[in-house]
PDB file of C-alpha atoms in Angstrom:
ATOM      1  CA  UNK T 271       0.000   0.000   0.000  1.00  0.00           C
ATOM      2  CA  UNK T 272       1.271   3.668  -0.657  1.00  0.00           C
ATOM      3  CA  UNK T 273      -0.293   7.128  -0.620  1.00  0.00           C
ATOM      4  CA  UNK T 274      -4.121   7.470   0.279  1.00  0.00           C
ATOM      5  CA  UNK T 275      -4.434   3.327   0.510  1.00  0.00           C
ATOM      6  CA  UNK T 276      -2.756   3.946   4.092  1.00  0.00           C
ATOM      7  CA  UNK T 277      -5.360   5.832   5.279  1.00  0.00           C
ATOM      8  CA  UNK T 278      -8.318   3.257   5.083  1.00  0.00           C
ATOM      9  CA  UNK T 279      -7.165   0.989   7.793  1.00  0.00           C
ATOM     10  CA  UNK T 280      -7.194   4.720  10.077  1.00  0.00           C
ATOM     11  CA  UNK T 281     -10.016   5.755   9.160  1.00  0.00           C
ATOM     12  CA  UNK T 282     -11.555   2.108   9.634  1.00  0.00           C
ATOM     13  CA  UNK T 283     -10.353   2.244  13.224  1.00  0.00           C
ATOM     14  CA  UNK T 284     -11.106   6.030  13.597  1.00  0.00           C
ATOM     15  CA  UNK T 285     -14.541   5.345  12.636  1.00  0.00           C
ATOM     16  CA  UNK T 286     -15.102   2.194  14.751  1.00  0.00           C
ATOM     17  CA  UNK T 287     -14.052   3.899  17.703  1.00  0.00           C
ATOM     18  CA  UNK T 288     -16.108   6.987  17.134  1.00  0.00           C
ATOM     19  CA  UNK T 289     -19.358   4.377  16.561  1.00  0.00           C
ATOM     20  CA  UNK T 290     -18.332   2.467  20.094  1.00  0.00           C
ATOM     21  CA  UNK T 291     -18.240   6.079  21.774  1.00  0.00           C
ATOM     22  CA  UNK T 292     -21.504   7.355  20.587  1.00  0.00           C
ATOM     23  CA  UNK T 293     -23.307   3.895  21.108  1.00  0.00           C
ATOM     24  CA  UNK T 294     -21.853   4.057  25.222  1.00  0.00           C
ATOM     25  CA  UNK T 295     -22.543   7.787  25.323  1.00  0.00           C
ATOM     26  CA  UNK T 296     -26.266   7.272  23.872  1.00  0.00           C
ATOM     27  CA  UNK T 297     -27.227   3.899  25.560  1.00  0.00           C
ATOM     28  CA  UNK T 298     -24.333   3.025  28.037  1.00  0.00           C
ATOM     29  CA  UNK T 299     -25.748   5.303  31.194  1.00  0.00           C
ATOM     30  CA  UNK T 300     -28.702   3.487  33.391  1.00  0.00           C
ATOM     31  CA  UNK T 301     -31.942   5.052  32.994  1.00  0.00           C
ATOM     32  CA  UNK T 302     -32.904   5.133  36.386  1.00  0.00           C
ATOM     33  CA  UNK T 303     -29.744   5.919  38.288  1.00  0.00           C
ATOM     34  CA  UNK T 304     -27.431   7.568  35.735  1.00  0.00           C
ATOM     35  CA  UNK T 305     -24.749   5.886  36.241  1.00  0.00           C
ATOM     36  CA  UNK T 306     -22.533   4.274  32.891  1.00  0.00           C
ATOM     37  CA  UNK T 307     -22.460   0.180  33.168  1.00  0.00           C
ATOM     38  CA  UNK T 308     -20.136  -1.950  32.563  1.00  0.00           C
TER      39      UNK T 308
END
């Protein structure tokens, strides 16, 4: 790979880790007691 090929596997990883952070943000604090779960 050379050039813009090696940003794909960053921006698969950048964009994975953004997805993980808004699902825990949106749906990873209790409803009741507000706090995050494991």
């Amino acid at each position: 790979m050379e050039g813009p090929e090696l940003l794909w596997p960053i921006w698969g990883v950048a964009l994975f880790g953004a997805t993980i952070a808004y699902y825990y943000r949106r749906r990873g604090t209790c409803k009741y007691c507000k706090q995050v779960l494991e």
